[in-house]
mmCIF file of C-alpha atoms in Angstrom:
data_model
loop_
_atom_site.group_PDB
_atom_site.id
_atom_site.type_symbol
_atom_site.label_atom_id
_atom_site.label_comp_id
_atom_site.label_asym_id
_atom_site.label_seq_id
_atom_site.Cartn_x
_atom_site.Cartn_y
_atom_site.Cartn_z
ATOM 1 C CA MET A 1 -22.670 -29.028 -70.107
ATOM 2 C CA ILE A 2 -20.483 -26.085 -69.116
ATOM 3 C CA VAL A 3 -17.815 -25.825 -66.415
ATOM 4 C CA ARG A 4 -16.976 -22.206 -65.590
ATOM 5 C CA ARG A 5 -13.564 -20.933 -64.501
ATOM 6 C CA GLY A 6 -13.584 -17.184 -64.059
ATOM 7 C CA ASP A 7 -14.494 -15.693 -67.420
ATOM 8 C CA VAL A 8 -13.854 -18.921 -69.339
ATOM 9 C CA GLU A 9 -16.464 -21.545 -70.145
ATOM 10 C CA ILE A 10 -15.309 -25.109 -70.773
ATOM 11 C CA ALA A 11 -17.743 -27.245 -72.738
ATOM 12 C CA VAL A 12 -17.936 -30.894 -71.683
ATOM 13 C CA THR A 13 -19.862 -33.744 -73.275
ATOM 14 C CA ASP A 14 -20.909 -36.550 -70.940
ATOM 15 C CA ARG A 15 -21.187 -39.538 -73.263
ATOM 16 C CA GLY A 16 -22.549 -41.681 -70.449
ATOM 17 C CA GLY A 17 -21.610 -45.207 -69.526
ATOM 18 C CA ASP A 18 -21.066 -46.909 -66.195
ATOM 19 C CA GLY A 19 -17.843 -47.500 -64.366
ATOM 20 C CA PRO A 20 -14.679 -45.484 -63.759
ATOM 21 C CA VAL A 21 -14.500 -42.066 -65.402
ATOM 22 C CA VAL A 22 -12.409 -41.524 -68.535
ATOM 23 C CA VAL A 23 -11.662 -37.945 -69.612
ATOM 24 C CA LEU A 24 -10.677 -37.365 -73.255
ATOM 25 C CA LEU A 25 -8.654 -34.363 -74.480
ATOM 26 C CA HIS A 26 -8.312 -33.481 -78.186
ATOM 27 C CA GLY A 27 -5.338 -31.925 -79.946
ATOM 28 C CA LEU A 28 -4.641 -28.405 -81.218
ATOM 29 C CA ALA A 29 -7.323 -26.934 -83.509
ATOM 30 C CA GLY A 30 -9.541 -29.953 -82.905
ATOM 31 C CA SER A 31 -12.468 -30.493 -80.614
ATOM 32 C CA SER A 32 -14.109 -33.219 -78.594
ATOM 33 C CA ARG A 33 -16.159 -34.146 -81.660
ATOM 34 C CA GLU A 34 -13.255 -36.006 -83.253
ATOM 35 C CA LEU A 35 -13.019 -38.212 -80.150
ATOM 36 C CA LEU A 36 -16.686 -39.230 -80.075
ATOM 37 C CA PRO A 37 -15.966 -42.604 -81.749
ATOM 38 C CA THR A 38 -13.271 -43.250 -79.135
ATOM 39 C CA ALA A 39 -15.721 -42.365 -76.376
ATOM 40 C CA ASP A 40 -18.429 -44.619 -77.783
ATOM 41 C CA ALA A 41 -15.987 -47.538 -77.899
ATOM 42 C CA LEU A 42 -15.442 -47.182 -74.139
ATOM 43 C CA THR A 43 -18.910 -46.598 -72.691
ATOM 44 C CA ASP A 44 -19.525 -50.307 -72.114
ATOM 45 C CA ARG A 45 -16.937 -50.173 -69.337
ATOM 46 C CA PHE A 46 -16.535 -46.510 -68.446
ATOM 47 C CA ARG A 47 -18.309 -43.212 -68.014
ATOM 48 C CA VAL A 48 -16.697 -40.969 -70.633
ATOM 49 C CA LEU A 49 -16.331 -37.176 -70.502
ATOM 50 C CA LEU A 50 -15.057 -35.252 -73.534
ATOM 51 C CA VAL A 51 -13.606 -31.782 -73.019
ATOM 52 C CA ASP A 52 -13.385 -28.923 -75.500
ATOM 53 C CA GLN A 53 -10.202 -27.247 -74.309
ATOM 54 C CA ARG A 54 -10.174 -23.452 -74.037
ATOM 55 C CA GLY A 55 -9.998 -21.729 -77.406
ATOM 56 C CA HIS A 56 -11.517 -24.773 -79.119
ATOM 57 C CA GLY A 57 -14.888 -26.228 -80.008
ATOM 58 C CA ARG A 58 -17.773 -24.909 -77.934
ATOM 59 C CA SER A 59 -15.554 -23.541 -75.160
ATOM 60 C CA THR A 60 -14.580 -19.882 -74.840
ATOM 61 C CA ARG A 61 -13.048 -18.980 -78.194
ATOM 62 C CA ARG A 62 -10.685 -16.197 -77.087
ATOM 63 C CA PRO A 63 -9.491 -16.879 -73.545
ATOM 64 C CA GLY A 64 -7.207 -14.271 -72.060
ATOM 65 C CA ASP A 65 -4.844 -16.951 -70.728
ATOM 66 C CA THR A 66 -3.409 -19.623 -73.026
ATOM 67 C CA SER A 67 -0.721 -20.848 -70.644
ATOM 68 C CA ARG A 68 -0.256 -24.514 -69.957
ATOM 69 C CA GLU A 69 -1.275 -23.829 -66.353
ATOM 70 C CA ALA A 70 -4.613 -22.450 -67.544
ATOM 71 C CA PHE A 71 -5.314 -25.569 -69.609
ATOM 72 C CA VAL A 72 -4.368 -27.794 -66.681
ATOM 73 C CA GLY A 73 -6.598 -25.794 -64.359
ATOM 74 C CA ASP A 74 -9.520 -26.375 -66.707
ATOM 75 C CA VAL A 75 -9.036 -30.139 -66.615
ATOM 76 C CA VAL A 76 -8.764 -30.106 -62.838
ATOM 77 C CA ALA A 77 -11.984 -28.073 -62.606
ATOM 78 C CA VAL A 78 -13.816 -30.522 -64.891
ATOM 79 C CA ILE A 79 -12.740 -33.519 -62.825
ATOM 80 C CA GLU A 80 -13.542 -31.890 -59.493
ATOM 81 C CA GLU A 81 -16.971 -30.707 -60.631
ATOM 82 C CA LEU A 82 -18.146 -33.653 -62.732
ATOM 83 C CA ALA A 83 -16.369 -36.563 -61.039
ATOM 84 C CA PRO A 84 -16.075 -35.410 -57.417
ATOM 85 C CA GLY A 85 -14.163 -37.711 -55.119
ATOM 86 C CA GLN A 86 -12.957 -39.892 -57.992
ATOM 87 C CA ARG A 87 -9.640 -40.534 -59.677
ATOM 88 C CA VAL A 88 -10.050 -40.622 -63.440
ATOM 89 C CA ARG A 89 -8.326 -42.189 -66.393
ATOM 90 C CA LEU A 90 -7.010 -39.274 -68.448
ATOM 91 C CA VAL A 91 -6.430 -39.668 -72.200
ATOM 92 C CA GLY A 92 -5.051 -37.004 -74.532
ATOM 93 C CA GLN A 93 -3.844 -36.686 -78.112
ATOM 94 C CA SER A 94 -1.010 -34.361 -79.207
ATOM 95 C CA MET A 95 -1.503 -31.013 -77.433
ATOM 96 C CA GLY A 96 -4.172 -32.777 -75.388
ATOM 97 C CA ALA A 97 -1.613 -35.388 -74.343
ATOM 98 C CA HIS A 98 0.645 -32.568 -73.167
ATOM 99 C CA THR A 99 -2.219 -31.074 -71.152
ATOM 100 C CA ALA A 100 -3.062 -34.499 -69.751
ATOM 101 C CA PHE A 101 0.394 -35.337 -68.447
ATOM 102 C CA LEU A 102 0.821 -31.899 -66.888
ATOM 103 C CA ALA A 103 -2.555 -32.318 -65.185
ATOM 104 C CA ALA A 104 -1.528 -35.724 -63.859
ATOM 105 C CA ALA A 105 1.780 -34.282 -62.653
ATOM 106 C CA ALA A 106 0.075 -31.362 -60.919
ATOM 107 C CA ARG A 107 -2.761 -33.371 -59.379
ATOM 108 C CA PRO A 108 -1.837 -37.047 -59.026
ATOM 109 C CA ASP A 109 -4.672 -37.367 -56.528
ATOM 110 C CA LEU A 110 -7.138 -36.906 -59.393
ATOM 111 C CA VAL A 111 -5.620 -39.207 -62.048
ATOM 112 C CA ASP A 112 -5.062 -42.931 -61.565
ATOM 113 C CA ARG A 113 -3.703 -43.636 -65.029
ATOM 114 C CA LEU A 114 -2.707 -41.670 -68.093
ATOM 115 C CA VAL A 115 -2.631 -42.325 -71.836
ATOM 116 C CA MET A 116 -0.677 -40.036 -74.155
ATOM 117 C CA LEU A 117 -1.295 -40.460 -77.879
ATOM 118 C CA GLU A 118 1.493 -38.781 -79.861
ATOM 119 C CA GLY A 119 2.640 -36.525 -77.033
ATOM 120 C CA ILE A 120 6.102 -35.714 -75.688
ATOM 121 C CA ALA A 121 7.625 -33.490 -73.022
ATOM 122 C CA ALA A 122 10.626 -32.155 -74.950
ATOM 123 C CA GLY A 123 9.037 -29.000 -76.313
ATOM 124 C CA ASP A 124 10.457 -27.275 -79.380
ATOM 125 C CA ASP A 125 13.203 -24.658 -79.492
ATOM 126 C CA ARG A 126 11.984 -23.217 -82.813
ATOM 127 C CA PRO A 127 9.588 -20.311 -82.149
ATOM 128 C CA GLU A 128 9.123 -19.998 -85.902
ATOM 129 C CA ALA A 129 7.232 -23.303 -85.813
ATOM 130 C CA ALA A 130 4.404 -21.685 -83.832
ATOM 131 C CA ARG A 131 4.379 -18.669 -86.162
ATOM 132 C CA GLU A 132 4.209 -20.922 -89.214
ATOM 133 C CA LEU A 133 1.323 -22.871 -87.737
ATOM 134 C CA GLY A 134 -0.546 -19.675 -86.918
ATOM 135 C CA ALA A 135 0.081 -18.393 -90.446
ATOM 136 C CA TYR A 136 -1.284 -21.613 -91.898
ATOM 137 C CA PHE A 137 -4.537 -21.346 -89.969
ATOM 138 C CA ASP A 138 -4.746 -17.664 -90.871
ATOM 139 C CA SER A 139 -4.431 -18.590 -94.556
ATOM 140 C CA TRP A 140 -7.700 -20.511 -94.597
ATOM 141 C CA PRO A 141 -10.050 -18.738 -97.046
ATOM 142 C CA VAL A 142 -12.932 -18.536 -94.600
ATOM 143 C CA PRO A 143 -15.792 -18.514 -94.554
ATOM 144 C CA PHE A 144 -16.057 -21.563 -96.767
ATOM 145 C CA ALA A 145 -19.184 -21.447 -98.896
ATOM 146 C CA ASP A 146 -20.007 -25.071 -98.151
ATOM 147 C CA GLU A 147 -18.444 -28.411 -97.214
ATOM 148 C CA ALA A 148 -17.313 -29.014 -100.781
ATOM 149 C CA ALA A 149 -15.325 -25.761 -100.740
ATOM 150 C CA ALA A 150 -13.829 -26.677 -97.383
ATOM 151 C CA ARG A 151 -12.815 -30.142 -98.617
ATOM 152 C CA SER A 152 -11.324 -28.630 -101.757
ATOM 153 C CA PHE A 153 -8.994 -26.507 -99.613
ATOM 154 C CA LEU A 154 -8.341 -28.825 -96.667
ATOM 155 C CA GLY A 155 -8.213 -32.143 -98.508
ATOM 156 C CA ASP A 156 -9.957 -35.441 -97.935
ATOM 157 C CA GLY A 157 -7.682 -37.290 -95.482
ATOM 158 C CA PRO A 158 -8.979 -38.407 -92.068
ATOM 159 C CA LEU A 159 -7.758 -35.266 -90.299
ATOM 160 C CA SER A 160 -9.172 -33.030 -93.014
ATOM 161 C CA VAL A 161 -12.526 -34.764 -92.743
ATOM 162 C CA ALA A 162 -12.512 -34.169 -88.984
ATOM 163 C CA LEU A 163 -11.696 -30.489 -89.503
ATOM 164 C CA VAL A 164 -14.473 -30.089 -92.066
ATOM 165 C CA ASN A 165 -16.988 -31.863 -89.838
ATOM 166 C CA ASP A 166 -16.096 -29.517 -86.997
ATOM 167 C CA LEU A 167 -16.708 -26.291 -88.933
ATOM 168 C CA GLU A 168 -19.364 -24.004 -87.512
ATOM 169 C CA ARG A 169 -22.297 -23.051 -89.708
ATOM 170 C CA THR A 170 -22.849 -19.297 -89.735
ATOM 171 C CA SER A 171 -25.000 -17.001 -91.844
ATOM 172 C CA GLY A 172 -21.931 -16.218 -93.951
ATOM 173 C CA GLY A 173 -20.722 -19.785 -94.420
ATOM 174 C CA LEU A 174 -18.600 -22.346 -92.608
ATOM 175 C CA ARG A 175 -15.939 -21.154 -90.160
ATOM 176 C CA PRO A 176 -13.465 -22.951 -87.892
ATOM 177 C CA ARG A 177 -14.282 -23.032 -84.185
ATOM 178 C CA PHE A 178 -10.938 -21.430 -83.314
ATOM 179 C CA ASP A 179 -8.879 -18.349 -84.106
ATOM 180 C CA ALA A 180 -5.425 -18.591 -85.671
ATOM 181 C CA ASP A 181 -3.709 -16.290 -83.168
ATOM 182 C CA VAL A 182 -5.086 -18.265 -80.227
ATOM 183 C CA MET A 183 -3.758 -21.477 -81.773
ATOM 184 C CA GLU A 184 -0.345 -19.872 -82.241
ATOM 185 C CA ALA A 185 -0.222 -18.686 -78.640
ATOM 186 C CA THR A 186 -1.379 -22.070 -77.388
ATOM 187 C CA ILE A 187 1.233 -24.089 -79.247
ATOM 188 C CA LEU A 188 3.953 -21.590 -78.339
ATOM 189 C CA ALA A 189 3.313 -22.421 -74.675
ATOM 190 C CA VAL A 190 3.603 -26.142 -75.477
ATOM 191 C CA GLN A 191 7.067 -25.543 -76.946
ATOM 192 C CA ALA A 192 8.701 -25.109 -73.539
ATOM 193 C CA ASP A 193 10.211 -28.400 -72.380
ATOM 194 C CA ARG A 194 8.588 -29.971 -69.318
ATOM 195 C CA TRP A 195 11.106 -32.654 -68.445
ATOM 196 C CA THR A 196 10.948 -31.919 -64.721
ATOM 197 C CA GLU A 197 7.231 -32.695 -64.577
ATOM 198 C CA TRP A 198 7.687 -35.718 -66.797
ATOM 199 C CA GLU A 199 10.542 -37.254 -64.836
ATOM 200 C CA ASN A 200 8.690 -36.770 -61.540
ATOM 201 C CA LEU A 201 5.346 -38.037 -62.823
ATOM 202 C CA ALA A 202 4.016 -40.748 -60.503
ATOM 203 C CA THR A 203 0.878 -41.713 -62.451
ATOM 204 C CA PRO A 204 0.993 -45.024 -64.376
ATOM 205 C CA THR A 205 1.379 -43.962 -68.010
ATOM 206 C CA LEU A 206 1.055 -45.416 -71.487
ATOM 207 C CA ALA A 207 2.698 -43.538 -74.379
ATOM 208 C CA VAL A 208 1.254 -44.419 -77.799
ATOM 209 C CA PHE A 209 2.974 -43.459 -81.050
ATOM 210 C CA GLY A 210 2.056 -43.770 -84.709
ATOM 211 C CA GLY A 211 4.557 -45.320 -87.055
ATOM 212 C CA HIS A 212 4.077 -42.289 -89.314
ATOM 213 C CA GLY A 213 3.555 -39.774 -86.527
ATOM 214 C CA MET A 214 5.074 -36.396 -85.768
ATOM 215 C CA PHE A 215 8.059 -37.483 -83.712
ATOM 216 C CA THR A 216 11.429 -38.988 -84.545
ATOM 217 C CA ALA A 217 12.644 -42.283 -83.157
ATOM 218 C CA GLU A 218 15.113 -40.344 -81.014
ATOM 219 C CA GLN A 219 12.361 -38.187 -79.508
ATOM 220 C CA LYS A 220 10.244 -41.218 -78.675
ATOM 221 C CA ASP A 221 13.183 -43.056 -77.149
ATOM 222 C CA GLU A 222 14.154 -40.042 -75.058
ATOM 223 C CA LEU A 223 10.672 -39.864 -73.548
ATOM 224 C CA ILE A 224 10.994 -43.436 -72.305
ATOM 225 C CA ARG A 225 14.648 -43.119 -71.303
ATOM 226 C CA ARG A 226 13.862 -40.186 -69.039
ATOM 227 C CA ARG A 227 11.027 -42.113 -67.379
ATOM 228 C CA PRO A 228 11.702 -45.853 -67.816
ATOM 229 C CA ALA A 229 8.526 -46.949 -65.996
ATOM 230 C CA THR A 230 6.466 -45.581 -68.893
ATOM 231 C CA ARG A 231 4.742 -48.232 -70.964
ATOM 232 C CA ARG A 232 4.964 -47.751 -74.702
ATOM 233 C CA ALA A 233 2.801 -48.947 -77.587
ATOM 234 C CA ASP A 234 3.413 -48.334 -81.275
ATOM 235 C CA ILE A 235 0.802 -48.465 -84.039
ATOM 236 C CA PRO A 236 2.867 -48.950 -87.225
ATOM 237 C CA SER A 237 0.095 -47.993 -89.670
ATOM 238 C CA ALA A 238 -0.924 -44.798 -87.855
ATOM 239 C CA SER A 239 -0.123 -41.132 -88.357
ATOM 240 C CA HIS A 240 -0.077 -38.462 -85.672
ATOM 241 C CA ASP A 241 -3.863 -38.860 -85.652
ATOM 242 C CA ALA A 242 -4.135 -42.571 -84.892
ATOM 243 C CA HIS A 243 -7.589 -42.038 -83.391
ATOM 244 C CA LEU A 244 -8.731 -41.071 -86.893
ATOM 245 C CA ASP A 245 -6.701 -43.180 -89.319
ATOM 246 C CA ALA A 246 -5.951 -46.345 -87.300
ATOM 247 C CA PHE A 247 -9.056 -46.433 -85.163
ATOM 248 C CA GLY A 248 -9.296 -50.177 -84.605
ATOM 249 C CA GLU A 249 -5.691 -50.532 -83.489
ATOM 250 C CA TRP A 250 -5.959 -47.410 -81.328
ATOM 251 C CA ILE A 251 -9.044 -48.694 -79.507
ATOM 252 C CA GLU A 252 -7.460 -52.090 -78.949
ATOM 253 C CA VAL A 253 -4.384 -50.538 -77.344
ATOM 254 C CA LEU A 254 -6.421 -48.024 -75.356
ATOM 255 C CA ARG A 255 -8.960 -50.490 -73.990
ATOM 256 C CA GLU A 256 -6.317 -53.005 -73.006
ATOM 257 C CA TYR A 257 -4.558 -50.409 -70.885
ATOM 258 C CA LEU A 258 -7.637 -48.766 -69.381
ATOM 259 C CA VAL A 259 -9.394 -52.012 -68.499
ATOM 260 C CA ALA A 260 -6.436 -53.907 -67.052
ATOM 261 C CA GLY A 261 -5.618 -53.624 -63.384
ATOM 262 C CA PHE A 262 -2.486 -51.714 -62.474
ATOM 263 C CA PRO A 263 -0.776 -50.793 -59.220
ATOM 264 C CA ALA A 264 -1.335 -47.339 -57.767
ATOM 265 C CA ALA A 265 2.031 -46.136 -59.082
ATOM 266 C CA ASP A 266 4.461 -47.324 -61.720
ATOM 267 C CA GLU A 267 6.849 -49.988 -60.590
#
């Protein structure tokens, strides 16, 4: 299904299920497809919606606005249109975790609990990091002739497999469902620190980190120190993409938090 905001279309997959609504948000250069196993592990207790964020997947590929506010507005529009009158459980990974916590901060009336997988609020003061990431995506020798060619370039790890599976089949070959410059602009916006929103966040929150993830021990500790009510879970065997390479542990942690009863706000 499609949720429209101005000239942008946001693709949403309703995976079904009964119960409270869970909304899942993927990371940069990913799509909702990589979260389908997570969704399917929750549909016995929840109705699960998966969002392709702008610039990704089946949503508008080249949105004019890649600000954090635009991404948050998309999530708000999805919740208001597809789960009217409800407060949802919002789950995001990496860039999706950043979108999720900003959405919860902006509209606490729409989110009753939040899960951030490998997400922080500190930002990054190195603009070259965004440029390097954009250059990497731009270096992909696309179109790939076939999946074998894509795997040869991207590798065969869990994240690489997800990227290959998400490639779009065109008459000329396989292409990513995103553009490198849009990814660069998107992650550049994420680099601004958002401590004010984080420290004032009222939504009950679980922060999940992989033992081999993207962030240092100091960065993880700072996130909790600045908002001590935050619950934290660590998955020692996981990378930044725990939903792909430590799936069983990820689902156990996620389900425990989403199913359990919690007060309306953190204690």
